[in-house]
Short mmCIF file of C-alpha atoms in Angstrom, two decimals:
data_model
loop_
_atom_site.label_atom_id
_atom_site.label_comp_id
_atom_site.label_asym_id
_atom_site.label_seq_id
_atom_site.Cartn_x
_atom_site.Cartn_y
_atom_site.Cartn_z
CA MET A 1 61.64 29.22 10.58
CA THR A 2 62.21 26.46 13.10
CA VAL A 3 62.10 22.99 11.62
CA ARG A 4 59.17 21.79 13.69
CA PHE A 5 57.07 24.86 12.96
CA GLY A 6 57.87 24.61 9.25
CA ASN A 7 56.96 20.92 9.10
CA ASN A 8 53.73 21.36 11.06
CA ARG A 9 52.68 24.35 8.98
CA LEU A 10 53.36 22.42 5.79
CA GLY A 11 51.34 19.47 7.09
CA PHE A 12 48.43 21.81 7.86
CA TYR A 13 48.64 23.27 4.36
CA VAL A 14 48.66 19.83 2.75
CA ALA A 15 45.58 18.77 4.74
CA VAL A 16 43.74 21.94 3.69
CA PHE A 17 44.75 21.45 0.05
CA ILE A 18 43.42 17.88 0.02
CA LEU A 19 40.11 18.63 1.73
CA SER A 20 39.51 21.78 -0.31
CA GLY A 21 40.36 19.90 -3.51
CA VAL A 22 37.75 17.26 -2.74
CA VAL A 23 35.09 19.91 -2.10
CA LEU A 24 36.11 21.70 -5.31
CA GLY A 25 35.75 18.47 -7.28
CA LEU A 26 32.30 17.79 -5.84
CA GLY A 27 31.25 21.36 -6.48
CA ALA A 28 32.41 21.04 -10.09
CA ASN A 29 30.35 17.86 -10.40
CA PHE A 30 27.28 19.69 -9.07
CA ALA A 31 27.93 22.47 -11.61
CA ASN A 32 27.99 19.89 -14.39
CA GLU A 33 24.72 18.34 -13.22
CA PHE A 34 22.65 21.32 -12.06
CA LEU A 35 23.89 24.65 -13.41
CA PRO A 36 22.74 27.09 -14.61
CA HIS A 37 19.18 26.73 -13.30
CA LEU A 38 19.26 24.32 -10.33
CA ARG A 39 21.03 24.66 -6.97
CA GLN A 40 23.12 27.48 -8.42
CA ASN A 41 23.75 29.44 -5.21
CA PHE A 42 25.19 26.58 -3.17
CA THR A 43 27.12 25.14 -6.11
CA ILE A 44 28.78 28.46 -6.95
CA PHE A 45 29.57 29.15 -3.29
CA SER A 46 31.23 25.74 -2.84
CA ILE A 47 33.41 26.31 -5.91
CA VAL A 48 34.36 29.86 -4.91
CA VAL A 49 35.27 29.00 -1.30
CA SER A 50 37.36 25.94 -2.16
CA SER A 51 39.11 27.68 -5.07
CA LEU A 52 39.82 30.77 -2.95
CA THR A 53 41.27 28.61 -0.20
CA ILE A 54 43.64 26.80 -2.55
CA LEU A 55 44.74 29.99 -4.32
CA THR A 56 45.28 31.90 -1.08
CA PHE A 57 47.31 29.11 0.48
CA LEU A 58 49.51 28.87 -2.61
CA LEU A 59 50.34 32.55 -2.09
CA THR A 60 50.85 32.44 1.68
CA LEU A 61 52.98 29.31 1.35
CA GLN A 62 55.59 31.49 -0.39
CA TRP A 63 55.15 34.72 1.55
CA ALA A 64 53.37 35.61 4.78
CA THR A 65 53.70 37.36 8.09
CA PRO A 66 51.98 36.18 11.27
CA TYR A 67 49.54 39.09 10.91
CA SER A 68 48.62 38.30 7.30
CA GLU A 69 48.35 34.61 8.11
CA ALA A 70 45.99 35.37 11.02
CA VAL A 71 43.76 37.43 8.71
CA VAL A 72 43.72 34.63 6.13
CA LEU A 73 42.89 31.99 8.74
CA PHE A 74 40.07 34.10 10.16
CA VAL A 75 38.46 34.93 6.79
CA LEU A 76 38.74 31.42 5.34
CA GLY A 77 37.62 29.86 8.61
CA THR A 78 34.50 32.04 8.52
CA LEU A 79 33.78 30.99 4.94
CA TRP A 80 34.11 27.30 5.79
CA LEU A 81 31.84 27.81 8.78
CA ALA A 82 29.25 29.23 6.39
CA MET A 83 29.81 26.30 4.03
CA GLY A 84 29.32 23.77 6.82
CA ALA A 85 26.16 25.47 8.04
CA TRP A 86 24.75 25.78 4.52
CA SER A 87 25.45 22.15 3.60
CA THR A 88 23.84 21.05 6.88
CA ASP A 89 20.78 23.10 5.99
CA VAL A 90 20.62 21.56 2.50
CA ILE A 91 21.00 17.92 3.48
CA GLY A 92 19.75 18.07 7.08
CA PRO A 93 19.30 14.76 8.94
CA LEU A 94 18.49 12.92 5.70
CA GLN A 95 19.60 9.27 5.65
CA CYS A 96 21.16 8.51 2.27
CA ASP A 97 20.57 4.76 2.56
CA SER A 98 16.82 5.29 2.39
CA LEU A 99 17.05 7.08 -0.99
CA ALA A 100 18.04 4.11 -3.15
CA GLY A 101 16.42 4.31 -6.58
CA GLN A 102 15.07 7.84 -6.10
CA LYS A 103 15.78 10.68 -8.50
CA THR A 104 16.23 14.45 -8.24
CA PRO A 105 15.83 17.02 -11.05
CA SER A 106 18.97 18.00 -12.98
CA LYS A 107 19.72 20.03 -16.07
CA ASN A 108 19.66 16.84 -18.17
CA GLY A 109 16.43 15.54 -16.68
CA GLU A 110 17.04 13.56 -13.50
CA THR A 111 20.00 12.27 -11.50
CA ASN A 112 20.50 9.80 -8.67
CA LEU A 113 19.28 11.37 -5.42
CA GLN A 114 21.22 8.91 -3.26
CA ALA A 115 24.51 9.81 -4.98
CA PHE A 116 23.73 13.50 -4.49
CA CYS A 117 23.04 12.85 -0.81
CA TYR A 118 26.35 11.07 -0.30
CA GLU A 119 28.26 13.89 -2.02
CA MET A 120 26.51 16.48 0.14
CA LYS A 121 27.42 14.51 3.25
CA VAL A 122 31.09 14.59 2.19
CA ILE A 123 30.96 18.36 1.61
CA GLN A 124 29.28 18.78 4.98
CA ALA A 125 31.88 16.69 6.82
CA PHE A 126 34.88 18.25 5.07
CA SER A 127 33.55 21.79 5.58
CA TRP A 128 33.21 21.32 9.33
CA THR A 129 36.62 19.63 9.45
CA LEU A 130 38.24 22.56 7.65
CA PHE A 131 36.54 25.02 9.96
CA CYS A 132 37.95 23.15 12.98
CA LEU A 133 41.43 23.09 11.42
CA PHE A 134 41.33 26.84 10.84
CA VAL A 135 40.24 27.49 14.42
CA ILE A 136 43.09 25.34 15.77
CA ALA A 137 45.64 26.98 13.44
CA PHE A 138 44.42 30.45 14.44
CA TYR A 139 44.82 29.61 18.13
CA VAL A 140 48.28 28.05 17.67
CA LEU A 141 49.47 31.04 15.64
CA HIS A 142 48.48 33.44 18.42
CA GLN A 143 50.18 31.28 21.02
CA LEU A 144 53.43 31.10 19.05
CA ALA A 145 53.44 34.83 18.33
CA GLY A 146 52.87 35.54 22.01
CA GLN A 147 55.75 33.24 22.92
CA ALA A 148 58.04 35.05 20.46
CA GLN A 149 57.06 38.39 22.00
CA ARG A 150 57.95 37.10 25.45
CA TYR A 151 61.41 36.34 24.05
CA GLY A 152 61.71 39.99 23.05
CA ARG A 153 60.55 39.87 19.42
CA HIS A 154 57.94 42.58 19.92
CA LYS A 155 57.48 43.15 16.17
CA ILE A 156 57.04 39.47 15.32
CA TRP A 157 53.55 40.06 13.89
CA SER A 158 55.03 42.08 11.01
CA GLU A 159 58.15 39.93 10.47
CA PRO A 160 58.38 36.96 8.07
CA ILE A 161 56.47 34.00 9.41
CA ARG A 162 59.58 31.83 9.07
CA GLU A 163 60.88 33.59 12.20
CA LEU A 164 58.17 32.03 14.36
CA PRO A 165 59.30 29.26 16.71
CA TRP A 166 57.44 26.15 17.73
CA PHE A 167 56.54 25.63 21.38
CA GLU A 168 59.56 25.76 23.72
CA GLU A 169 61.81 27.03 20.94
CA ALA A 170 63.36 30.46 20.53
CA PRO A 171 62.54 32.60 17.47
CA GLY A 172 64.66 32.05 14.40
CA TYR A 173 66.52 28.97 15.65
CA TYR A 174 66.41 25.40 14.36
CA ASN A 175 65.47 22.53 16.69
CA THR A 176 66.73 24.29 19.79
CA ASN A 177 64.80 23.31 22.88
CA THR A 178 64.96 26.03 25.52
CA TYR A 179 64.43 23.65 28.45
CA GLY A 180 66.27 20.64 29.84
CA PRO A 181 69.91 19.78 30.43
CA ASN A 182 70.85 20.26 26.75
CA ALA A 183 69.09 23.58 26.35
CA MET A 184 70.89 26.39 24.59
CA GLN A 185 70.89 29.79 26.26
CA TYR A 186 69.36 32.76 24.45
CA PRO A 187 69.76 36.41 25.31
CA PRO A 188 66.98 38.14 27.17
CA PRO A 189 65.52 41.27 25.52
CA SER A 190 68.04 43.46 27.41
CA ALA A 191 71.00 41.55 25.98
CA GLY A 192 70.68 43.01 22.53
CA GLY A 193 68.35 40.65 20.64
CA TYR A 194 68.67 37.24 19.09
CA GLY A 195 70.92 35.47 16.70
CA TYR A 196 74.05 35.05 18.87
CA PRO A 197 74.86 32.81 21.85
CA TYR A 198 74.53 34.54 25.19
CA TYR A 199 77.28 34.28 27.79
CA PRO A 200 75.96 35.09 31.25
CA GLY A 201 78.39 37.35 33.12
CA GLY A 202 80.26 38.41 29.99
CA MET A 203 80.78 41.97 28.87
CA GLY A 204 79.23 43.01 25.57
CA GLY A 205 78.40 39.44 24.64
CA MET A 206 82.01 38.24 25.18
CA PRO A 207 82.78 35.31 27.47
CA MET A 208 84.17 36.00 30.96
CA LEU A 209 87.75 34.72 31.20
CA ASN A 210 89.19 33.11 34.29
CA PRO A 211 92.70 34.07 35.48
CA GLY A 212 95.39 32.20 33.56
CA HIS A 213 93.26 31.75 30.43
CA SER A 214 93.76 33.47 27.11
CA LEU A 215 91.39 34.57 24.39
CA MET A 216 92.17 33.80 20.73
CA VAL A 217 90.45 35.69 17.93
CA GLN A 218 90.59 34.06 14.49
CA PRO A 219 90.47 36.76 11.78
CA GLY A 220 87.90 36.20 9.10
CA MET A 221 88.84 35.90 5.45
CA ASN A 222 86.93 36.68 2.29
CA THR A 223 84.23 38.71 4.11
CA VAL A 224 83.75 35.94 6.73
CA MET A 225 83.31 37.31 10.26
CA SER A 226 86.00 36.78 12.85
CA THR A 227 85.48 33.98 15.33
CA VAL A 228 86.40 33.74 19.03
#
């Protein structure tokens, strides 16, 4: 995994963990106030979606391929879209400031309607934010996978996601910009794949020697490969 891709992916995961954790906490508070007889459908859905998001990301953080990650992003993004739409339907254009002192039924009698309104507004905002983050991540993943395929990694969708590069980086390398005066050269698909420096004009991946120059091969020791 390139360093920039790894850091950006981790940052995305942290943001999702935080936002989902807040929604999970608010859903648990609704469960404490309303279940089992009031607002049960929305409350259960908010707990299930946020918990599923956290659990799934804990798994994909350790193991994933671009294909599996794309499926996860699509499914969870759809669920958060449903959550955002549902919370918008529940709270609508209601102004929480106008509800001071009002009450709403709860399992223990009544609870503060203004506090409930504010919590619903937070769930609404975080749900739409998470949906947008999933859409952006889904788009970026497709762009990076397409870039890796243009470099010759035609099976990148089924390879470990750590092999994905960031923009303008080659697959599997660390902080190696492919453009500019300090760019490293990578082999095209016809040069035999990735993982070794490419010497244009060389034979079999070996550098082309000028007349009067010699080539020294240092034998490897203790299973270490020989170096040129």
